[in-house]
Coordinates of C-alpha atoms (C1' of nucleotides) in Angstrom, one line a residue:
Chain A
M31 CA -1.1 -18.8 -17.6
I32 CA 2.1 -17.6 -16.1
V33 CA 2.3 -17.9 -12.3
N34 CA 5.1 -16.2 -11.1
S35 CA 5.6 -14.1 -7.8
N36 CA 8.1 -11.8 -9.9
V37 CA 5.2 -10.4 -12.0
A38 CA 4.4 -7.6 -9.7
K39 CA 7.9 -6.5 -9.2
V40 CA 8.8 -6.8 -12.6
A41 CA 5.9 -4.6 -13.7
S42 CA 7.0 -1.8 -11.1
L43 CA 10.5 -2.1 -12.3
V44 CA 9.5 -1.9 -16.0
S45 CA 7.7 1.0 -15.4
E46 CA 10.8 3.4 -15.4
P47 CA 11.9 4.2 -18.9
S48 CA 15.6 3.6 -18.3
R49 CA 15.1 0.2 -16.7
A50 CA 12.5 -0.8 -19.4
A51 CA 15.3 0.3 -22.0
I52 CA 17.8 -2.1 -20.3
L53 CA 15.4 -5.0 -20.0
T54 CA 14.5 -4.7 -23.6
V55 CA 18.0 -4.9 -24.5
L56 CA 18.6 -7.9 -22.2
L57 CA 15.5 -9.7 -23.9
D58 CA 18.1 -10.9 -26.5
G59 CA 18.9 -13.5 -23.9
R60 CA 22.6 -12.4 -23.9
Y61 CA 24.6 -11.0 -21.1
H62 CA 25.8 -7.4 -21.6
T63 CA 28.1 -5.1 -19.7
V64 CA 27.1 -2.2 -17.5
N65 CA 28.7 0.3 -19.8
E66 CA 27.1 -1.1 -22.9
L67 CA 23.5 -1.1 -21.2
A68 CA 24.2 2.5 -20.2
H69 CA 25.1 3.5 -23.7
M70 CA 22.1 1.8 -25.1
A71 CA 19.7 3.4 -22.6
R72 CA 21.4 6.7 -23.1
I73 CA 22.3 7.1 -19.3
K74 CA 25.6 7.3 -17.5
P75 CA 27.3 4.2 -16.2
Q76 CA 26.5 5.3 -12.6
T77 CA 22.8 5.4 -13.4
A78 CA 22.8 2.1 -15.2
S79 CA 24.6 0.8 -12.2
F80 CA 22.0 2.0 -9.8
H81 CA 19.1 0.5 -11.8
L82 CA 20.8 -2.9 -12.3
K83 CA 21.4 -3.2 -8.6
K84 CA 17.8 -2.6 -8.0
M85 CA 16.9 -5.2 -10.5
L86 CA 19.6 -7.7 -9.2
D87 CA 17.9 -7.4 -5.6
A88 CA 14.4 -7.9 -7.1
Q89 CA 15.8 -11.0 -9.1
V90 CA 14.9 -9.7 -12.4
V91 CA 18.4 -10.0 -13.5
T92 CA 21.4 -11.9 -12.9
A93 CA 25.1 -10.8 -12.8
E94 CA 28.2 -12.8 -13.6
K95 CA 31.6 -11.2 -12.9
Q96 CA 34.5 -11.7 -15.3
G97 CA 37.6 -9.7 -14.7
R98 CA 36.8 -6.1 -14.5
H99 CA 33.5 -6.6 -16.3
R100 CA 30.3 -7.5 -14.9
Y101 CA 27.8 -9.1 -17.2
Y102 CA 24.2 -8.7 -16.7
G103 CA 21.7 -10.9 -18.1
I104 CA 17.8 -11.4 -17.8
M105 CA 17.1 -13.5 -14.8
N106 CA 14.7 -16.1 -16.5
Q107 CA 12.0 -17.1 -18.8
E108 CA 9.3 -15.7 -16.8
V109 CA 10.7 -12.1 -16.8
A110 CA 11.1 -12.3 -20.4
Q111 CA 7.5 -13.2 -20.8
V112 CA 6.2 -10.5 -18.5
M113 CA 8.1 -8.0 -20.7
E114 CA 6.8 -9.5 -23.9
S115 CA 3.3 -9.3 -22.6
F116 CA 3.7 -5.7 -21.8
L117 CA 5.1 -5.3 -25.5
S118 CA 1.9 -6.8 -26.7
I119 CA -0.4 -4.2 -25.3
A120 CA 2.0 -1.3 -25.6
P121 CA 1.5 0.9 -28.7
P122 CA 4.4 0.2 -31.1
A123 CA 7.6 2.3 -30.7
E124 CA 8.0 5.4 -32.9
I125 CA 10.3 4.5 -35.9
K126 CA 12.5 7.5 -36.2
S127 CA 15.0 6.6 -38.9
L128 CA 15.4 4.4 -41.9
H129 CA 18.0 2.4 -40.0
H130 CA 15.3 1.8 -37.4
A131 CA 12.7 1.0 -40.1
S132 CA 14.8 -1.7 -41.3
E133 CA 15.8 -3.1 -38.0
D134 CA 12.1 -3.2 -36.9
K135 CA 11.4 -5.2 -40.0
A136 CA 14.1 -7.6 -39.4
I137 CA 13.1 -8.1 -35.7
R138 CA 9.5 -8.8 -36.7
L139 CA 10.7 -11.3 -39.2
A140 CA 12.8 -13.2 -36.9
R141 CA 14.4 -12.7 -33.5
T142 CA 15.3 -14.5 -30.4
C143 CA 13.0 -14.2 -27.5
Y144 CA 15.3 -14.9 -24.5
D145 CA 16.5 -18.3 -25.7
H146 CA 14.1 -19.5 -28.4
L147 CA 12.8 -18.3 -31.8
A148 CA 10.3 -15.6 -32.2
G149 CA 8.9 -13.2 -34.8
N150 CA 7.2 -14.5 -38.0
L151 CA 9.7 -17.2 -38.3
G152 CA 9.0 -18.5 -34.7
V153 CA 5.4 -18.4 -35.2
Q154 CA 5.6 -20.2 -38.7
L155 CA 7.7 -22.9 -37.3
T156 CA 5.5 -23.5 -34.5
E157 CA 2.5 -23.6 -36.8
S158 CA 4.2 -26.1 -39.2
L159 CA 5.0 -28.2 -36.3
K160 CA 1.2 -28.2 -35.4
R161 CA 0.2 -28.6 -39.0
K162 CA 2.4 -31.8 -39.6
G163 CA 1.0 -33.3 -36.4
F164 CA 4.3 -33.2 -34.6
I165 CA 3.0 -31.1 -31.6
T166 CA -0.4 -30.5 -30.2
E167 CA -1.8 -27.5 -28.4
E168 CA -2.7 -28.0 -24.7
N169 CA -3.9 -25.2 -22.4
D170 CA -0.5 -23.3 -21.8
T171 CA 1.7 -25.9 -23.2
F172 CA 2.5 -28.0 -26.4
S173 CA 2.8 -31.8 -26.3
V174 CA 5.0 -33.8 -28.6
T175 CA 3.1 -36.6 -30.5
E176 CA 4.5 -40.0 -31.5
D177 CA 5.1 -38.7 -34.9
G178 CA 6.7 -35.7 -33.3
K179 CA 9.1 -37.9 -31.4
A180 CA 10.4 -39.5 -34.6
F181 CA 10.7 -36.1 -36.3
F182 CA 12.7 -34.4 -33.4
H183 CA 14.9 -37.7 -33.4
S184 CA 15.7 -37.1 -37.0
M185 CA 16.5 -33.6 -36.3
Q186 CA 18.9 -34.9 -33.8
I187 CA 17.2 -33.4 -30.9
D188 CA 17.1 -35.7 -27.8
L189 CA 13.8 -35.2 -26.1
T190 CA 14.6 -37.4 -23.2
S191 CA 17.5 -35.3 -22.0
L192 CA 15.6 -32.0 -22.5
K193 CA 12.8 -33.4 -20.3
K194 CA 15.4 -34.0 -17.6
K195 CA 16.1 -30.3 -17.1
R196 CA 14.5 -28.4 -14.4
R197 CA 13.1 -25.9 -16.7
S198 CA 9.6 -26.1 -18.6
F199 CA 9.9 -28.6 -21.4
S200 CA 7.6 -26.9 -23.7
H201 CA 5.3 -24.0 -23.2
K202 CA 3.6 -21.2 -25.2
C203 CA 4.8 -17.8 -25.5
L204 CA 2.8 -14.8 -26.9
D205 CA 4.4 -13.1 -29.7
W206 CA 4.2 -9.4 -29.4
S207 CA 4.7 -8.8 -33.2
E208 CA 2.5 -11.6 -34.5
R209 CA 0.1 -11.7 -31.9
R210 CA 0.1 -15.3 -31.8
H211 CA 1.7 -18.1 -29.8
H212 CA 5.0 -19.6 -30.5
L213 CA 7.1 -22.4 -29.0
A214 CA 9.2 -21.6 -25.8
G215 CA 10.8 -23.7 -23.2
A216 CA 13.6 -26.3 -23.5
L217 CA 12.2 -27.6 -26.7
G218 CA 12.1 -24.1 -28.2
N219 CA 15.6 -23.6 -27.1
A220 CA 16.8 -26.9 -28.6
I221 CA 15.3 -25.8 -32.0
L222 CA 17.0 -22.4 -32.0
E223 CA 20.5 -24.1 -31.1
K224 CA 20.0 -26.8 -33.7
L225 CA 19.2 -24.1 -36.5
L226 CA 22.2 -22.1 -35.5
E227 CA 24.2 -25.3 -35.6
R228 CA 23.3 -26.0 -39.0
N229 CA 23.8 -22.5 -40.0
W230 CA 20.2 -22.1 -41.2
I231 CA 20.2 -18.9 -39.1
Q232 CA 22.7 -16.4 -37.8
R233 CA 22.6 -13.9 -34.9
I234 CA 22.9 -10.4 -36.0
P235 CA 25.4 -8.7 -33.9
K236 CA 23.9 -6.0 -31.2
S237 CA 20.3 -7.0 -32.0
R238 CA 17.9 -9.7 -31.2
A239 CA 17.3 -10.0 -35.0
I240 CA 18.0 -13.2 -36.6
K241 CA 19.3 -13.6 -40.3
I242 CA 18.1 -16.6 -42.4
T243 CA 20.9 -17.8 -44.5
P244 CA 20.2 -19.1 -47.9
R245 CA 21.0 -22.7 -46.7
G246 CA 18.2 -22.0 -44.1
M247 CA 15.8 -20.8 -46.8
K248 CA 16.0 -24.2 -48.4
G249 CA 16.0 -26.2 -45.3
L250 CA 13.1 -24.5 -44.0
K251 CA 11.2 -24.9 -47.1
E252 CA 12.1 -28.6 -47.2
T253 CA 11.7 -29.6 -43.8
F254 CA 9.1 -27.2 -42.4
A255 CA 7.3 -26.2 -45.7
I256 CA 7.9 -22.6 -44.7
D257 CA 8.8 -20.0 -47.4
M258 CA 10.3 -17.0 -45.8
D259 CA 11.6 -15.8 -49.2
R260 CA 8.5 -13.9 -50.0
Chain B
M90 CA 18.5 -0.7 -31.2
I91 CA 14.8 0.2 -30.9
V92 CA 13.6 0.5 -27.3
N93 CA 10.0 0.8 -27.0
S94 CA 9.4 3.4 -24.5
N95 CA 5.7 2.7 -24.4
V96 CA 6.2 -0.5 -22.6
A97 CA 7.2 1.8 -19.5
K98 CA 4.2 3.9 -19.9
V99 CA 2.0 1.0 -20.0
A100 CA 3.7 -0.7 -17.1
S101 CA 3.6 2.5 -15.0
L102 CA 0.0 2.6 -15.4
V103 CA -0.6 -0.7 -13.9
S104 CA 1.9 -0.5 -11.2
E105 CA 0.6 2.7 -9.4
P106 CA -1.5 1.6 -6.5
S107 CA -4.5 4.0 -7.2
R108 CA -4.7 3.2 -10.8
A109 CA -4.1 -0.6 -10.1
A110 CA -7.2 -0.1 -7.7
I111 CA -9.3 1.5 -10.4
L112 CA -8.5 -1.1 -13.0
T113 CA -9.3 -4.0 -10.5
V114 CA -12.9 -2.6 -10.4
L115 CA -13.1 -2.1 -14.1
L116 CA -12.2 -5.8 -14.5
D117 CA -15.7 -6.7 -13.8
G118 CA -16.4 -5.6 -17.4
R119 CA -18.9 -3.1 -16.4
Y120 CA -18.8 0.7 -16.7
H121 CA -18.3 2.9 -13.5
T122 CA -18.5 6.7 -12.8
V123 CA -15.5 8.7 -11.7
N124 CA -17.1 9.2 -8.3
E125 CA -17.5 5.4 -7.7
L126 CA -14.2 4.8 -8.7
A127 CA -12.7 7.4 -6.6
H128 CA -14.6 6.0 -3.4
M129 CA -13.4 2.4 -4.2
A130 CA -9.8 3.4 -4.8
R131 CA -10.1 5.7 -1.6
I132 CA -9.0 8.7 -3.4
K133 CA -10.7 12.1 -4.1
P134 CA -12.5 12.4 -7.4
Q135 CA -9.9 14.9 -8.7
T136 CA -7.3 12.4 -8.2
A137 CA -9.3 9.6 -10.0
S138 CA -10.1 11.9 -12.9
F139 CA -6.4 12.6 -13.2
H140 CA -5.7 8.8 -13.4
L141 CA -8.5 8.1 -15.7
K142 CA -7.6 10.7 -18.1
K143 CA -4.0 9.3 -18.3
M144 CA -5.3 5.7 -18.9
L145 CA -7.7 7.0 -21.4
D146 CA -4.9 8.8 -23.4
A147 CA -2.9 5.4 -23.1
Q148 CA -6.0 3.7 -24.5
V149 CA -6.1 1.3 -21.4
V150 CA -9.7 2.5 -20.6
T151 CA -12.7 3.8 -22.6
A152 CA -15.1 6.5 -21.6
E153 CA -18.7 7.2 -22.4
K154 CA -20.5 10.3 -21.5
Q155 CA -24.2 10.1 -20.5
G156 CA -25.7 13.2 -19.1
R157 CA -23.5 14.5 -16.2
H158 CA -22.0 11.2 -15.6
R159 CA -19.0 9.7 -17.5
Y160 CA -18.9 6.1 -17.6
Y161 CA -15.5 4.6 -17.5
G162 CA -14.8 1.0 -18.6
I163 CA -11.6 -1.3 -19.5
M164 CA -10.5 -1.1 -23.0
N165 CA -10.4 -4.4 -24.2
Q166 CA -9.6 -8.0 -23.7
E167 CA -5.9 -7.8 -23.9
V168 CA -5.6 -5.1 -21.2
A169 CA -7.8 -7.2 -19.0
Q170 CA -5.8 -10.2 -19.4
V171 CA -2.5 -8.5 -18.8
M172 CA -4.2 -6.9 -15.7
E173 CA -5.5 -10.2 -14.7
S174 CA -2.2 -12.0 -14.7
F175 CA -0.6 -9.1 -12.9
L176 CA -3.5 -8.6 -10.2
S177 CA -3.6 -12.4 -9.7
I178 CA -0.1 -12.0 -8.0
A179 CA -0.4 -8.8 -6.1
P180 CA -4.2 -7.9 -5.3
P181 CA -4.5 -4.4 -4.1
A182 CA -6.4 -3.2 -1.2
E183 CA -9.9 -5.0 -0.9
I184 CA -12.7 -3.0 -2.4
K185 CA -15.7 -2.2 -0.3
S186 CA -18.9 -2.4 -2.0
L187 CA -20.9 0.7 -2.2
H188 CA -24.1 0.4 -0.3
H189 CA -26.9 2.1 -1.9
A190 CA -29.5 2.8 0.8
S191 CA -32.8 3.0 -1.1
E192 CA -32.8 1.1 -4.5
D193 CA -35.7 1.0 -6.9
K194 CA -35.5 -2.7 -7.6
A195 CA -38.3 -2.7 -10.1
I196 CA -36.6 0.0 -12.3
R197 CA -33.4 -1.9 -12.1
L198 CA -35.0 -5.1 -13.3
A199 CA -36.9 -3.7 -16.3
R200 CA -37.6 -0.2 -17.7
T201 CA -37.7 1.7 -20.8
C202 CA -34.8 3.9 -21.8
Y203 CA -36.5 6.4 -24.2
D204 CA -38.1 3.8 -26.4
H205 CA -36.3 0.8 -25.9
L206 CA -35.9 -1.9 -23.1
A207 CA -33.3 -1.3 -20.5
G208 CA -32.3 -2.6 -17.0
N209 CA -31.6 -6.1 -16.4
L210 CA -34.0 -7.4 -18.9
G211 CA -32.8 -5.1 -21.7
V212 CA -29.3 -6.3 -21.2
Q213 CA -30.1 -10.0 -20.8
L214 CA -32.0 -9.9 -24.0
T215 CA -29.3 -8.1 -25.8
E216 CA -26.8 -10.8 -24.4
S217 CA -29.1 -13.5 -25.5
L218 CA -29.3 -12.4 -29.0
K219 CA -25.6 -12.1 -29.0
R220 CA -25.2 -15.5 -27.5
K221 CA -27.4 -17.1 -30.0
G222 CA -25.6 -15.4 -32.9
F223 CA -28.5 -13.2 -34.0
I224 CA -26.5 -10.0 -33.6
T225 CA -22.9 -9.3 -33.5
E226 CA -21.1 -6.4 -31.9
E227 CA -19.5 -3.8 -34.0
N228 CA -17.8 -0.5 -32.7
D229 CA -21.0 1.5 -31.5
T230 CA -23.6 -0.7 -33.3
F231 CA -25.0 -4.2 -33.4
S232 CA -25.4 -5.9 -36.8
V233 CA -28.0 -8.5 -37.6
T234 CA -26.5 -11.8 -38.9
E235 CA -28.2 -14.1 -41.4
D236 CA -29.7 -16.3 -38.7
G237 CA -30.7 -13.0 -37.0
K238 CA -32.7 -12.1 -40.1
A239 CA -34.7 -15.3 -39.9
F240 CA -35.1 -15.0 -36.2
F241 CA -36.7 -11.6 -36.5
H242 CA -38.8 -12.5 -39.5
S243 CA -40.2 -15.3 -37.1
M244 CA -40.8 -12.6 -34.5
Q245 CA -42.8 -10.7 -37.2
I246 CA -40.3 -7.7 -37.1
D247 CA -39.7 -6.5 -40.5
L248 CA -36.2 -5.3 -40.7
T249 CA -36.5 -3.9 -44.1
S250 CA -39.1 -1.3 -43.0
L251 CA -37.0 -0.5 -39.9
K252 CA -33.8 0.2 -42.1
K253 CA -35.9 2.7 -44.0
K254 CA -36.4 5.0 -41.0
R255 CA -34.2 8.0 -40.8
R256 CA -33.2 7.0 -37.2
S257 CA -30.3 4.7 -36.4
F258 CA -31.2 1.1 -37.2
S259 CA -29.4 -0.4 -34.2
H260 CA -26.8 1.0 -31.8
K261 CA -25.4 0.4 -28.3
C262 CA -26.8 2.2 -25.3
L263 CA -25.1 2.1 -22.1
D264 CA -27.3 0.8 -19.3
W265 CA -26.8 2.6 -16.0
S266 CA -28.0 0.1 -13.7
E267 CA -26.2 -2.8 -15.4
R268 CA -23.2 -0.8 -16.6
R269 CA -23.4 -2.8 -19.9
H270 CA -24.7 -2.1 -23.3
H271 CA -28.1 -2.9 -24.4
L272 CA -29.7 -2.7 -27.8
A273 CA -31.2 0.7 -28.8
G274 CA -32.2 2.3 -32.1
A275 CA -35.1 1.2 -34.3
L276 CA -34.5 -2.4 -33.9
G277 CA -34.6 -1.9 -30.0
N278 CA -37.7 -0.1 -30.2
A279 CA -39.4 -2.7 -32.4
I280 CA -38.6 -5.4 -29.9
L281 CA -40.1 -3.2 -27.0
E282 CA -43.3 -2.8 -29.1
K283 CA -43.6 -6.5 -29.9
L284 CA -43.1 -7.5 -26.4
L285 CA -45.8 -4.8 -25.3
E286 CA -47.9 -6.2 -28.2
R287 CA -47.6 -9.8 -27.0
N288 CA -48.4 -8.8 -23.6
W289 CA -45.1 -10.2 -22.3
I290 CA -44.6 -6.9 -20.6
Q291 CA -46.6 -3.9 -19.4
R292 CA -45.9 -0.4 -18.6
I293 CA -46.2 0.5 -14.9
P294 CA -48.1 4.0 -15.0
K295 CA -46.2 7.1 -14.0
S296 CA -42.8 5.3 -14.1
R297 CA -40.3 4.1 -16.6
A298 CA -40.3 0.6 -14.9
I299 CA -41.5 -2.1 -16.7
K300 CA -43.6 -5.3 -15.4
I301 CA -43.0 -8.7 -16.7
T302 CA -46.2 -10.7 -17.0
P303 CA -46.5 -14.5 -16.2
R304 CA -46.9 -15.0 -20.0
G305 CA -43.9 -12.9 -20.7
M306 CA -41.8 -15.1 -18.1
K307 CA -42.7 -18.1 -20.1
G308 CA -42.1 -16.6 -23.6
L309 CA -38.7 -15.0 -22.3
K310 CA -37.5 -18.4 -21.3
E311 CA -38.7 -20.3 -24.4
T312 CA -37.5 -17.7 -27.0
F313 CA -34.4 -16.2 -25.3
A314 CA -33.4 -18.7 -22.7
I315 CA -33.8 -15.8 -20.1
D316 CA -35.0 -16.7 -16.6
M317 CA -36.3 -13.4 -15.0
D318 CA -37.9 -15.5 -12.3
R319 CA -35.2 -15.9 -10.0
Chain C
dT272 C1' 54.5 -0.1 -9.6
dA273 C1' 51.7 3.1 -12.5
dA274 C1' 48.2 4.1 -15.8
dA275 C1' 44.0 2.9 -17.8
dT276 C1' 39.5 1.0 -17.6
dA277 C1' 35.1 -0.9 -15.5
dT278 C1' 32.0 -0.5 -11.9
dT279 C1' 30.2 0.9 -7.5
dT280 C1' 29.3 4.0 -3.7
dC281 C1' 28.0 8.5 -1.7
dA282 C1' 26.2 12.9 -1.6
dA283 C1' 23.7 16.5 -3.5
dT284 C1' 20.6 18.1 -7.0
dT285 C1' 16.7 17.7 -9.9
dA286 C1' 12.8 15.8 -12.0
dT287 C1' 8.5 13.4 -11.7
dC288 C1' 4.4 12.6 -10.0
dA289 C1' 0.2 11.7 -6.8
dT290 C1' -2.5 14.4 -4.1
dC291 C1' -6.0 17.5 -2.9
dG292 C1' -8.1 22.3 -2.2
dA293 C1' -10.4 25.7 -5.0
dA294 C1' -12.4 27.1 -8.9
dA295 C1' -14.4 26.2 -13.4
dT296 C1' -17.6 23.6 -16.5
dA297 C1' -21.5 20.7 -17.5
dT298 C1' -25.8 18.8 -16.8
dG299 C1' -30.3 17.5 -14.4
dG300 C1' -34.1 18.8 -11.8
dA301 C1' -37.1 21.8 -9.1
Chain D
dT69 C1' -34.2 30.7 -13.3
dC70 C1' -31.6 28.6 -9.2
dC71 C1' -29.4 24.9 -6.9
dA72 C1' -27.4 20.3 -6.5
dT73 C1' -24.5 17.2 -8.4
dA74 C1' -20.6 15.1 -11.4
dT75 C1' -16.6 16.0 -13.4
dT76 C1' -12.5 18.4 -14.9
dT77 C1' -8.9 21.9 -14.6
dC78 C1' -5.4 24.6 -12.2
dG79 C1' -2.2 25.4 -8.9
dA80 C1' 0.5 24.3 -4.9
dT81 C1' 2.7 20.9 -2.1
dG82 C1' 5.2 17.1 -0.7
dA83 C1' 7.1 12.7 -1.4
dT84 C1' 9.6 9.6 -3.9
dA85 C1' 13.1 8.5 -7.0
dA86 C1' 16.2 9.3 -11.1
dT87 C1' 20.3 11.5 -12.3
dT88 C1' 25.1 12.7 -12.2
dG89 C1' 29.8 14.6 -10.4
dA90 C1' 33.3 13.1 -7.3
dA91 C1' 35.5 9.6 -5.2
dA92 C1' 36.4 4.8 -4.0
dT93 C1' 37.4 0.1 -5.3
dA94 C1' 38.7 -3.5 -8.4
dT95 C1' 41.0 -5.3 -12.1
dT96 C1' 43.8 -5.6 -16.4
dT97 C1' 47.8 -4.0 -19.0
dA98 C1' 52.1 -1.9 -19.9

DNA sequence: TAAATATTTCAATTATCATCGAAATATGGA
DNA sequence: TCCATATTTCGATGATAATTGAAATATTTA
């Protein structure tokens, strides 16, 4: 269970449509400029700035200045998870166009959730790791088994350095589209980065959706026994 | 970019103080009337009705009409979970429990509801049947499992003949004193008759109240693991 | 230095929403 | 039937907060 004093704040901030739209965009884990966010939320930059200041004060987002731009990003994992949990009980968004339909399909298939993999791919990957006995399920977290240690070593993922980070090493994150848990935390992040590095997956610009490359299809099948081809 | 505007709606339902107070009460899993909820949230019944309608439309709560009362309850486990995690951080104003000056204890303990058992006994019996896996909960009805068939046979209740009756075989009935569902319909009636026949319970003249006999206390404990003695 | 762009601040307007009195509707009981 | 109670609907009010034009500030580029 998430214990976070920001939950209440986040909930009240999320309840405003423009802010919810902004936060949804920021769920991709990347930083965006005020103009970008304003355009995506269909409001004027002044309005976006007004909302972003509010969320900055509430420590729901962070800002980084770079030249005349100001890049806004989501504050942390907890905020992302509160957003996702709201997504899990909210009725699905109305799909208005063919373009939206295909985007919806893509985002359900594979996407980033803050800084780790989510969607069908994220859940399947987590299931595979469990099935192969590399991770075991605890209450709110996953633990790496002895077999798992060897496996991640072979994947060139250094668990020791991950554990040194201040953030959670590995915890469960509820997937709104799959309604199941996927792997989050430093380990989830490391896996995402590794798959990007190997060019098994690619980020789709201006979206949280992830594309699986032909090489990725092959790799996922061989390493994880996941067939995303169907 | 798809922005799920429903997230904002769901979040706004939770983040409004009066609604949060109402939802907190409903987290007990029971059903409550509009007046009760209004009193507990310290708002007028019109206002409570206004909020409840909103939450009903958003499928955050359910409603069931019984006479001139309308009982509201929380929609499902998912909503409860989001509420729990939200409220565990920011508990709203404390709820003063209603003090009912004169309560008929007997009628709350056990009574008939039309032609089946209600009150604490009725609810406990239903819960026991569920717990033991003899019945399962459907939308508005209960179904008898394979184990249940054997059990009712051992109780000398003939399900086949019950199903032939034109009336509903088994449906849920909201218990006003327990605010939970109990078993009604032909099956509920058959159980009542069987317990009367075995002299586990007796009707109290000129009342809907039911008296549990010493033999009944023993039988309920042995057969259903229900202790009505406390 | 001047022009263009990004963002914020300010002030005024507008929109939204909770609240509650009054009245309507529905039901139970005498 | 009439009366009491439960709930909803309607309409008005007031408080709060979102929105945006105008202007200020900051930074890059020419």
